[in-house]
XYZ file of C-alpha atoms in Angstrom:
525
model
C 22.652 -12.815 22.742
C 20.940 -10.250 20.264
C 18.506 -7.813 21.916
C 16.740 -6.169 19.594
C 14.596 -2.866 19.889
C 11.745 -2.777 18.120
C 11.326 1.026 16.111
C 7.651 0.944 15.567
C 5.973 3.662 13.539
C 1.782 3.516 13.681
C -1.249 5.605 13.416
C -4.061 3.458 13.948
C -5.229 -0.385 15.954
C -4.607 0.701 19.397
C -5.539 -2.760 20.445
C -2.788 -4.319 17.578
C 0.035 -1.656 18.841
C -0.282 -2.853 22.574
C -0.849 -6.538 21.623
C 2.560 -5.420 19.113
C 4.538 -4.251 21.991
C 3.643 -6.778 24.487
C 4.755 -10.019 22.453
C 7.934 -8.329 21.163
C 9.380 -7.218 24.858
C 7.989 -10.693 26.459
C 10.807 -12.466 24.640
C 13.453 -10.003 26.487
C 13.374 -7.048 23.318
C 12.058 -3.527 23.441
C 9.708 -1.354 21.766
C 10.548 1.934 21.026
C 6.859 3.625 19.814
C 6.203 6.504 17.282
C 2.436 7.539 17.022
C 1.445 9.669 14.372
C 0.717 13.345 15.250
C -2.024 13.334 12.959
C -3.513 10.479 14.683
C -6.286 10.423 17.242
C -5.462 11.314 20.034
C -7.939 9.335 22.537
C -6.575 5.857 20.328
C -2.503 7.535 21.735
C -3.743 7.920 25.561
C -5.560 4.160 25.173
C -1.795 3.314 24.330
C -0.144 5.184 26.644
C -2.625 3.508 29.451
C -2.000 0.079 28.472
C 1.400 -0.700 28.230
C 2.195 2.523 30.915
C 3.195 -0.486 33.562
C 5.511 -1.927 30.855
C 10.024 -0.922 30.992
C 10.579 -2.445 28.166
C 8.544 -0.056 26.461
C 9.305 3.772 25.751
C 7.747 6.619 24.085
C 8.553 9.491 21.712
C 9.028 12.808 23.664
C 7.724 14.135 20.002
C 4.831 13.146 17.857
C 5.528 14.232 14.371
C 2.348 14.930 12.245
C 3.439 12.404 9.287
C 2.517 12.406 5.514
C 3.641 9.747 2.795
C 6.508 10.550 0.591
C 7.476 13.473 3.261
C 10.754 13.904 5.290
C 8.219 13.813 7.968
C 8.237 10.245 8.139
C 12.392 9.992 8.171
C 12.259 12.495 11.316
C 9.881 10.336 12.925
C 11.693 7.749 12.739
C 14.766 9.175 14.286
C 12.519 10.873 16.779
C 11.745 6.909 17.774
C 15.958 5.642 17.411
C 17.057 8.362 19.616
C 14.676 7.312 21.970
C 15.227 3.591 21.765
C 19.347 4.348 21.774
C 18.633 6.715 24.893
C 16.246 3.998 26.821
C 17.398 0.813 25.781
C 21.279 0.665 26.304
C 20.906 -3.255 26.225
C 19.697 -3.512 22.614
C 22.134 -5.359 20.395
C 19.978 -4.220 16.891
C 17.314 -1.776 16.190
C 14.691 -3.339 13.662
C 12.075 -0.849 11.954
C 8.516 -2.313 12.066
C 5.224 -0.687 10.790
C 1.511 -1.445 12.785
C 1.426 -4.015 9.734
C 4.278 -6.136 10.538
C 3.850 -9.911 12.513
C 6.832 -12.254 12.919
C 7.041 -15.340 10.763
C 9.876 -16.707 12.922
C 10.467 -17.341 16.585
C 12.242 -15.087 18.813
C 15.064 -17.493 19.705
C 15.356 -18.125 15.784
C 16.020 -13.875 15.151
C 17.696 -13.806 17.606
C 20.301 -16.560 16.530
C 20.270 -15.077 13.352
C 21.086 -11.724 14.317
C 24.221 -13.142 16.664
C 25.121 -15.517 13.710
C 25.353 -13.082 11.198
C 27.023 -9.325 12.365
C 25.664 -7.441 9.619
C 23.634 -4.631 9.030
C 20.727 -5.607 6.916
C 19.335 -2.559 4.581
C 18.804 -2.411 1.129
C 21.120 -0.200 -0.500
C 21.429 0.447 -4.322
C 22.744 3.091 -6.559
C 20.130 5.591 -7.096
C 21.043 6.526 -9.859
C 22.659 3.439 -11.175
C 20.135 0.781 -10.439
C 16.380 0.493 -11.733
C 14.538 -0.019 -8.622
C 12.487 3.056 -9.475
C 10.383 1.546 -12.235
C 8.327 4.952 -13.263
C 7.631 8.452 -12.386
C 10.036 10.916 -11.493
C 13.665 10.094 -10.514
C 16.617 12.241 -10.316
C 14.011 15.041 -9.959
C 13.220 13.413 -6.157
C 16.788 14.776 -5.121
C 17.940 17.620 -7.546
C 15.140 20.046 -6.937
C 13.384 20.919 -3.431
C 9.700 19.734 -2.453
C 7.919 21.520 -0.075
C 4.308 20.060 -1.072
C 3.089 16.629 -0.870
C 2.374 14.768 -4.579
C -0.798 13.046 -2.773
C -2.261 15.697 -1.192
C -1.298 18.392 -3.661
C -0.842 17.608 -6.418
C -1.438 20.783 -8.169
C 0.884 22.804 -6.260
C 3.614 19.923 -5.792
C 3.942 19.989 -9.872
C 3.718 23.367 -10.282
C 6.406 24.060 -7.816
C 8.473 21.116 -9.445
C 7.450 22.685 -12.991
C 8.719 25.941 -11.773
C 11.971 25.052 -10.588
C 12.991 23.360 -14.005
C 12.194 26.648 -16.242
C 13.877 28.755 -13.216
C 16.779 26.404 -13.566
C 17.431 25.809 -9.696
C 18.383 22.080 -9.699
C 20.823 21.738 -6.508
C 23.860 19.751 -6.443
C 24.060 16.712 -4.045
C 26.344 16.820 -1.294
C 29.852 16.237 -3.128
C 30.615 12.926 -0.725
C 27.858 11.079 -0.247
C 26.649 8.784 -2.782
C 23.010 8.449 -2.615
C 21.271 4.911 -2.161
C 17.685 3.696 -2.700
C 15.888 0.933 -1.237
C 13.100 -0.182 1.355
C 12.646 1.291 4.113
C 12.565 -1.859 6.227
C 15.449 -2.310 7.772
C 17.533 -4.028 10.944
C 20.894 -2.461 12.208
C 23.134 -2.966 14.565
C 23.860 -0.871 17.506
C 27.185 0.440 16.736
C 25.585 1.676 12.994
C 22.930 3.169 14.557
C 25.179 5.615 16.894
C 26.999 5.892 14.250
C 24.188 7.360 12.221
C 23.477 9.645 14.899
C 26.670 11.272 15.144
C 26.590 11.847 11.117
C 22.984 13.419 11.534
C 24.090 15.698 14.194
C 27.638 16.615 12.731
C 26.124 17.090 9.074
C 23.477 19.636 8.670
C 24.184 20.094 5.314
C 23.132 16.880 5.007
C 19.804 16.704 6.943
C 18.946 19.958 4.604
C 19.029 18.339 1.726
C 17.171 15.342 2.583
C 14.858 17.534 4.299
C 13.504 18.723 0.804
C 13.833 15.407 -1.277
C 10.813 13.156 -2.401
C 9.881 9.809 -0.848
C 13.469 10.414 1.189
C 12.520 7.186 3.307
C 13.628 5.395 0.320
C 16.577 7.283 0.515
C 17.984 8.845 3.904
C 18.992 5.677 5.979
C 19.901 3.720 2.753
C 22.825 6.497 1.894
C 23.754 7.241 5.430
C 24.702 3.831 6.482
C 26.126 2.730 3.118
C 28.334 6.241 4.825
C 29.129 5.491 8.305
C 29.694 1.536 7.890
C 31.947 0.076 5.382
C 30.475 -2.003 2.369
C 31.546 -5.628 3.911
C 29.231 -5.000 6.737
C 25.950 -4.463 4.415
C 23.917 -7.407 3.272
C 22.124 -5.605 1.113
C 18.353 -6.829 1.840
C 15.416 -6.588 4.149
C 14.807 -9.409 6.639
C 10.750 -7.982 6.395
C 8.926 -10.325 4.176
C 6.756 -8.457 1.455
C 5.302 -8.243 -1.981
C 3.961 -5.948 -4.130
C 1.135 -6.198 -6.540
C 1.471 -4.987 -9.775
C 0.219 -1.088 -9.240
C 3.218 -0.930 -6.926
C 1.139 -1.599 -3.854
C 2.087 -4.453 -0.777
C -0.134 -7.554 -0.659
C -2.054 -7.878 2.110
C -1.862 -11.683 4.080
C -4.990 -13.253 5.151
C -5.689 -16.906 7.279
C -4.376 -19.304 4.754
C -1.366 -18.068 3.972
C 0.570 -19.152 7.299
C 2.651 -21.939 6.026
C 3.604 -19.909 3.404
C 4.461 -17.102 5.389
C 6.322 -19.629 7.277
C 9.122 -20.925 4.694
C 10.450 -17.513 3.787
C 13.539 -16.526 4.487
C 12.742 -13.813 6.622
C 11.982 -12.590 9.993
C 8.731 -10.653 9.769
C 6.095 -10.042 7.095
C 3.569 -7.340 6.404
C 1.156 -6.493 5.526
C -0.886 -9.082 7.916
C -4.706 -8.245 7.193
C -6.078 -6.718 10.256
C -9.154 -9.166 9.336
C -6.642 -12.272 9.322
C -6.973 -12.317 13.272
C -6.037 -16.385 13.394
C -3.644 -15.919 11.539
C -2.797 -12.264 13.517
C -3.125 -15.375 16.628
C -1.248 -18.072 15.357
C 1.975 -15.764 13.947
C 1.818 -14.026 18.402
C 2.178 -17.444 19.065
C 5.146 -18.230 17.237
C 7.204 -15.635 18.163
C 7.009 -17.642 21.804
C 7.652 -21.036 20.665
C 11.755 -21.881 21.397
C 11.077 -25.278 19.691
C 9.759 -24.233 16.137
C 11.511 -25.173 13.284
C 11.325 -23.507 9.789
C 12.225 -25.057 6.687
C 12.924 -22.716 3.788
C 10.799 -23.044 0.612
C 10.976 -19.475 -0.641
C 7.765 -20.466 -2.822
C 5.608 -17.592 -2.187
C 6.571 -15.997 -5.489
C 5.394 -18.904 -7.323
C 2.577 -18.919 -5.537
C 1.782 -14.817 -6.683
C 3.391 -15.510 -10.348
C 0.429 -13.934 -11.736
C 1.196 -10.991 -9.711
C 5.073 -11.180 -9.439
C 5.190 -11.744 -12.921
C 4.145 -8.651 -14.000
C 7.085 -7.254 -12.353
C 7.329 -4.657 -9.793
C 6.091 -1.060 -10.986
C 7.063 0.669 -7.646
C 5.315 3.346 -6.636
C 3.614 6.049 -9.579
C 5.000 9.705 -9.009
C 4.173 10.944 -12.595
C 1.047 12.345 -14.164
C -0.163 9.636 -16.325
C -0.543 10.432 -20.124
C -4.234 10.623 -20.362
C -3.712 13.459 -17.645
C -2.640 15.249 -19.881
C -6.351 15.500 -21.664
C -7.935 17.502 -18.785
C -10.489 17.326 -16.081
C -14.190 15.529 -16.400
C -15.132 18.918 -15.381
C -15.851 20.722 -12.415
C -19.852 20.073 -11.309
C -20.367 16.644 -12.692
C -20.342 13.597 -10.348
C -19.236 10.068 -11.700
C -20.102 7.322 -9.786
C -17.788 4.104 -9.715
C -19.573 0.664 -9.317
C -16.529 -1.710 -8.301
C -17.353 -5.052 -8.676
C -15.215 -8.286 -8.913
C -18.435 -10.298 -9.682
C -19.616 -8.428 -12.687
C -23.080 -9.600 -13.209
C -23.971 -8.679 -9.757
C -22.791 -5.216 -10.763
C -24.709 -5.428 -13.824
C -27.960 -6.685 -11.913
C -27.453 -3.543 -9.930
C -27.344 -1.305 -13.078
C -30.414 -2.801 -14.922
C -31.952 -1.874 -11.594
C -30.692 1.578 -11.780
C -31.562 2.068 -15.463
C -35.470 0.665 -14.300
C -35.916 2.751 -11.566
C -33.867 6.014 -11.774
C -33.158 8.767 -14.571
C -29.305 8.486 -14.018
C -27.281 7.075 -16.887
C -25.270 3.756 -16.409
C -23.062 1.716 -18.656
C -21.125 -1.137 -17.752
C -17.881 -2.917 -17.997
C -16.979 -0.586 -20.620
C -12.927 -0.853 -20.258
C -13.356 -4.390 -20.378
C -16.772 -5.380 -22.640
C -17.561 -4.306 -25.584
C -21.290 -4.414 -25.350
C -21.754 -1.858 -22.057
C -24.909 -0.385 -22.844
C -22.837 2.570 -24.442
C -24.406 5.209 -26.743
C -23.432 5.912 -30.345
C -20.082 7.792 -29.465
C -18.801 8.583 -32.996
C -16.278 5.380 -33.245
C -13.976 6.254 -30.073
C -15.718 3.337 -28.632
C -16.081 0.644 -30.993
C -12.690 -0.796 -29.817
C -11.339 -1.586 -25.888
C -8.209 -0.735 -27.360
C -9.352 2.705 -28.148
C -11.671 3.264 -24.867
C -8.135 2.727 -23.373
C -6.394 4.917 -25.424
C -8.919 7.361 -24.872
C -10.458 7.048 -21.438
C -10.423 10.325 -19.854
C -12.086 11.500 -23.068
C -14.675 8.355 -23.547
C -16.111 9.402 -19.767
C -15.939 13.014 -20.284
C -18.337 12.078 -23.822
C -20.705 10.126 -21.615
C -21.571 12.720 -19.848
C -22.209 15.169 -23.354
C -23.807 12.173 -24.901
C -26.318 11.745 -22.075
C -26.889 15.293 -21.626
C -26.343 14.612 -17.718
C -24.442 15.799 -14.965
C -24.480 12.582 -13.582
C -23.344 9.446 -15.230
C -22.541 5.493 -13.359
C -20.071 3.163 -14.402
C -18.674 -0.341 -13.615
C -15.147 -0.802 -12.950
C -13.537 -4.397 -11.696
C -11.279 -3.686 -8.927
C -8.246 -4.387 -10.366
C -8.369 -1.180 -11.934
C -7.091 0.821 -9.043
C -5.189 3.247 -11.436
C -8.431 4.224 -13.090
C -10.476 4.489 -9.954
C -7.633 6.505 -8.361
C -7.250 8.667 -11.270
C -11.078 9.691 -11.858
C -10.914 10.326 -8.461
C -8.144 12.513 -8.663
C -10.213 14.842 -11.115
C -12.139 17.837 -10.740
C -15.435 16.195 -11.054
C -16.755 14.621 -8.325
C -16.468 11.023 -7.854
C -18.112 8.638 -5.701
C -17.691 5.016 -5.119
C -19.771 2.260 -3.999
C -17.948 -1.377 -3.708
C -20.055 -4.925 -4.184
C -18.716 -6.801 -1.589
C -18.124 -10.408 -2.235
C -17.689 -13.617 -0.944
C -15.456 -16.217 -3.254
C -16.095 -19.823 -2.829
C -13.353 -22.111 -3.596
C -16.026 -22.754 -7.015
C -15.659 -18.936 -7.945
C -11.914 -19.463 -7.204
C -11.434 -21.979 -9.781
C -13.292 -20.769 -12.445
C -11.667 -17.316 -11.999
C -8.086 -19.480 -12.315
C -9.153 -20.796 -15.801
C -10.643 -17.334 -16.936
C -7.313 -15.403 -16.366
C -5.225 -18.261 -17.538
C -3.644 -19.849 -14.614
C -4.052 -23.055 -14.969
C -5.902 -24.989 -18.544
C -8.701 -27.486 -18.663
C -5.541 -30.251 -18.084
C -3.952 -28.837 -15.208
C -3.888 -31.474 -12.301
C -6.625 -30.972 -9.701
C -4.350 -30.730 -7.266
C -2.107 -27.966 -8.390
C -5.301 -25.745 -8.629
C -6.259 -26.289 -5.457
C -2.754 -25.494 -4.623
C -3.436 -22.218 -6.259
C -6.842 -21.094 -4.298
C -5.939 -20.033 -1.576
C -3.091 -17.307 -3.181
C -5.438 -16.661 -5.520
C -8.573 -15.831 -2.871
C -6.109 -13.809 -0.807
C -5.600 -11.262 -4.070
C -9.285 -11.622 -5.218
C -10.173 -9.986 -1.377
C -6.639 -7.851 -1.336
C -8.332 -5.778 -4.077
C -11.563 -4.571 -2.505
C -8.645 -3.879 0.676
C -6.811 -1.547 -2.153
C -10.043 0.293 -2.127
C -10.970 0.520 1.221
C -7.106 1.826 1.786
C -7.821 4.642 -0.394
C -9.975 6.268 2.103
C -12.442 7.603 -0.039
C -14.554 10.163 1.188
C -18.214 9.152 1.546
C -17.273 5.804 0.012
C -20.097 3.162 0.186
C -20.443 -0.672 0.511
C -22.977 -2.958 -0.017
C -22.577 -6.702 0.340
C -25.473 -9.645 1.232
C -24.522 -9.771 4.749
C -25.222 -6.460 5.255
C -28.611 -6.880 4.521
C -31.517 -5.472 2.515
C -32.159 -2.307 4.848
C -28.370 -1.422 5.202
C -27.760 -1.623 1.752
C -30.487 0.213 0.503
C -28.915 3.257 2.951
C -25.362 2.887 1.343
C -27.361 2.978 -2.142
C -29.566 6.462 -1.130
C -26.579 8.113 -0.084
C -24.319 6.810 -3.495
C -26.810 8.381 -5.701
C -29.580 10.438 -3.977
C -32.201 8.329 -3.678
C -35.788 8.768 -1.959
C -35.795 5.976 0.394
C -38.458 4.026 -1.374
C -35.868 3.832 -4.250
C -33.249 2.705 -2.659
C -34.938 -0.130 -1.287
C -36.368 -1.088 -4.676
C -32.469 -1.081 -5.716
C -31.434 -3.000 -2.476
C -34.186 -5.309 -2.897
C -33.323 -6.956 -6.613
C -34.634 -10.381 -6.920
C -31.393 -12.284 -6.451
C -29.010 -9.535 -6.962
C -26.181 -11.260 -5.056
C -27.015 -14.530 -6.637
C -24.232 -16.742 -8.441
């Protein structure tokens, strides 16, 4: 019978890890645990404590301090196999899970899988043959050396990659390995795994030049085991369940979406909401249950058409063209009102524009009347303010002779709020929090052109709760952006809290912000 050890890479939940760990070794399998070396340090010894009492359980000798897109992550990782291959000598597979990740299948059913099928299941596709990079840079991940991180700087990662082009000092790739792209989610088989080992340790040429590549999670164990393990032995897929939203980012389950999660052909899913604790419940439970049976539908992309559909953008490396334009400027602060329900966010700025000498327009990627000043024609179009964005904010602030100027963004547009605050200028960001109704639901349905005035009841209603589960994954795109001094205000958080987030947003007296926070029925439908 397949044992299967568990190679779980976190930084955060302390409570989720150990609740992780103890339902995956209660049905006979191991964890093997990587915490972040960046991570705190009191949420590691809370770990440690809990499941200290716990064999099937082991430890990284090594915390690696991790960063996205890094090799970092990759040596991490094999800081956590080596440790599961050393610990576990039992385990059949080793299956790499994030903090994220829930089963959407029973034990006994992975575990008859995984003996019915001796395979090694990673996703492994010509890099430079395939398309699953959809934009940003490509070859340039492998054939010139990164030492800095794109996220974290960008200035100095582009510089150094700008450098290297006019220097000329692209590398050849190692002359007998083909490299492979695909997810990083993957499930081998013990014999792969040593055999992975040995390569790493008997190839330093190798583990150099991954060392230096770009996003080389992507990468590394996609090229190595498409190496070590002949082609007949690769199903070429990931038995982890996900989806990705159209800016190349995974959708996030909630409550609802259990029976869905249910009829995929998969054996886990992320990412489960940390919020979505019945469904968090229900999913520990069925990892237990022997008896469960799973029909396959496979419908969930139906369900997300209106995010599938769109097509999978994978993940944005390259400076965007309006980059190009330059910064806001250095000593001016923009302030991002993101809003789903717009005329809350509007009742907010007609408050702002009452009591306060700070500038404020509207919707003004998406409405044409957004109390905009005479701009000299660059915004009489949406077409144009979207040609021309970076330049149309950078006027506002000329126009209103301010170093301070509001807008209102719908969260959908995380490129634009992750761009702005990319710049030099300061940007803040304050985030309407919303409840949607299964009313709100609907009507949003017909606006974006779901369903038409004729569509059967019933297939709407189908459509809720999918549709509900993006509306809130948004304002979770935002909150994952872990903006600094970002601010919330919502009506459960009441009039005093609120009028807090709102003094700190724009540096209010406090008498202000409770004028602001108090709006006659500012959350109202």
């Amino acid at each position: 019978m397949a044992r299967i050890a568990f190679i779980l890479l976190c930084h955060k939940d302390p409570v989720g890890i150990v609740a992780q760990a103890q339902r995956l070794t209660e049905s006979g399998d191991f964890v093997s645990i990587h915490f972040d070396g960046r991570a705190d340090a009191g949420d590691y010894a809370r770990i440690r404590a809990a499941l200290a009492g716990n064999p099937a359980v082991a430890f990284t000798p090594r915390r690696v301090k991790c960063g996205w897109g890094e090799w970092s992550l990759v040596a991490a990782t094999l800081e956590a196999v080596r440790t599961a291959v050393a610990a576990f000598p039992q385990a059949s597979h080793f299956y790499m899970l994030s903090g994220d990740c829930m089963p959407i299948k029973s034990a006994a059913y992975a575990q008859e899988f995984l003996d019915a099928n001796d395979l090694d299941f990673i996703e492994n596709f010509d890099f430079f043959d395939s398309d699953w990079i959809k934009t940003g840079i490509k070859e340039e991940r492998l054939i010139y050396r990164h030492w800095f991180n794109e996220r974290t700087s960008k200035r100095l990662f582009y510089a150094s990659l700008d450098l290297q082009k006019r220097l000329g000092l692209a590398r050849p790739l190692p002359a007998d390995i083909q490299v492979m792209i695909g997810s990083q989610w993957w499930c081998l088989r013990r014999q792969t795994v040593e055999r992975l080992l040995a390569f790493c340790d008997a190839r330093r040429d190798v583990m150099r030049f991954f060392a230096t590549t770009w996003i080389p999670d992507e990468t590394f164990f996609q090229t190595i085991v498409a190496h070590v393990v002949p082609r007949r032995e690769i199903r070429s897929r990931t038995l982890t369940f996900l989806m990705f939203t159209d800016y190349g980012m995974p959708v996030t389950f909630y409550n609802d979406h259990y029976d869905l999660l249910l009829g995929q052909d998969y054996l886990f899913a992320r990412k489960i909401s940390p919020e979505a604790i019945t469904l968090r419940k229900r999913l520990g439970a069925l990892w237990r249950d022997s008896g469960a049976q799973f029909p396959i539908t496979n419908e969930a992309a139906g369900l997300y058409r209106f995010l599938s559909g769109r097509g999978r953008i994978g993940r944005r490396f390259g400076q965007r063209f309006w980059e190009a334009d330059g910064s806001l400027g250095r000593g001016r602060r923009l302030i991002l009102i993101v809003a789903k329900k717009w005329h809350v966010a509007k009742r907010l700025t007609a408050a702002i524009r009452r009591h306060t000498d700070i500038p404020v327009v509207d919707y003004l990627f998406n409405e044409l009347d957004a109390h905009l000043p005479d701009m000299g024609g660059i915004e009489t179009t949406l077409a144009k303010r979207e040609r021309h964005r970076r330049a149309l904010v950078k006027m506002l602030f000329v126009q209103f002779e301010s170093p301070c100027v509001a807008l209102c963004l719908d969260p959908s547009a995380l490129g634009l709020i992750q761009d702005f605050l990319d710049d030099k200028a300061e940007t803040r960001v304050l985030l309407i929090d919303s409840d949607f109704d299964d009313d709100y639901v609907r009507g949003h349905i017909g606006r974006v052109g779901l369903a038409g005035q004729h569509s059967a009841p019933e297939q709407v209603n189908r459509l809720i709760p999918a549709v509900r589960a993006d509306l809130e994954h948004e304002g979770e795109r935002i909150r994952d952006l872990e903006i600094e001094g970002f601010q919330v205000i919502s009506p459960a958080r009441g009039t005093n809290a609120n009028a807090a987030a709102l003094a700190r947003l724009l540096d209010l007296d406090p008498d202000t912000a409770l004028a602001l926070a108090g709006t006659d029925h500012l959350f109202d439908d």
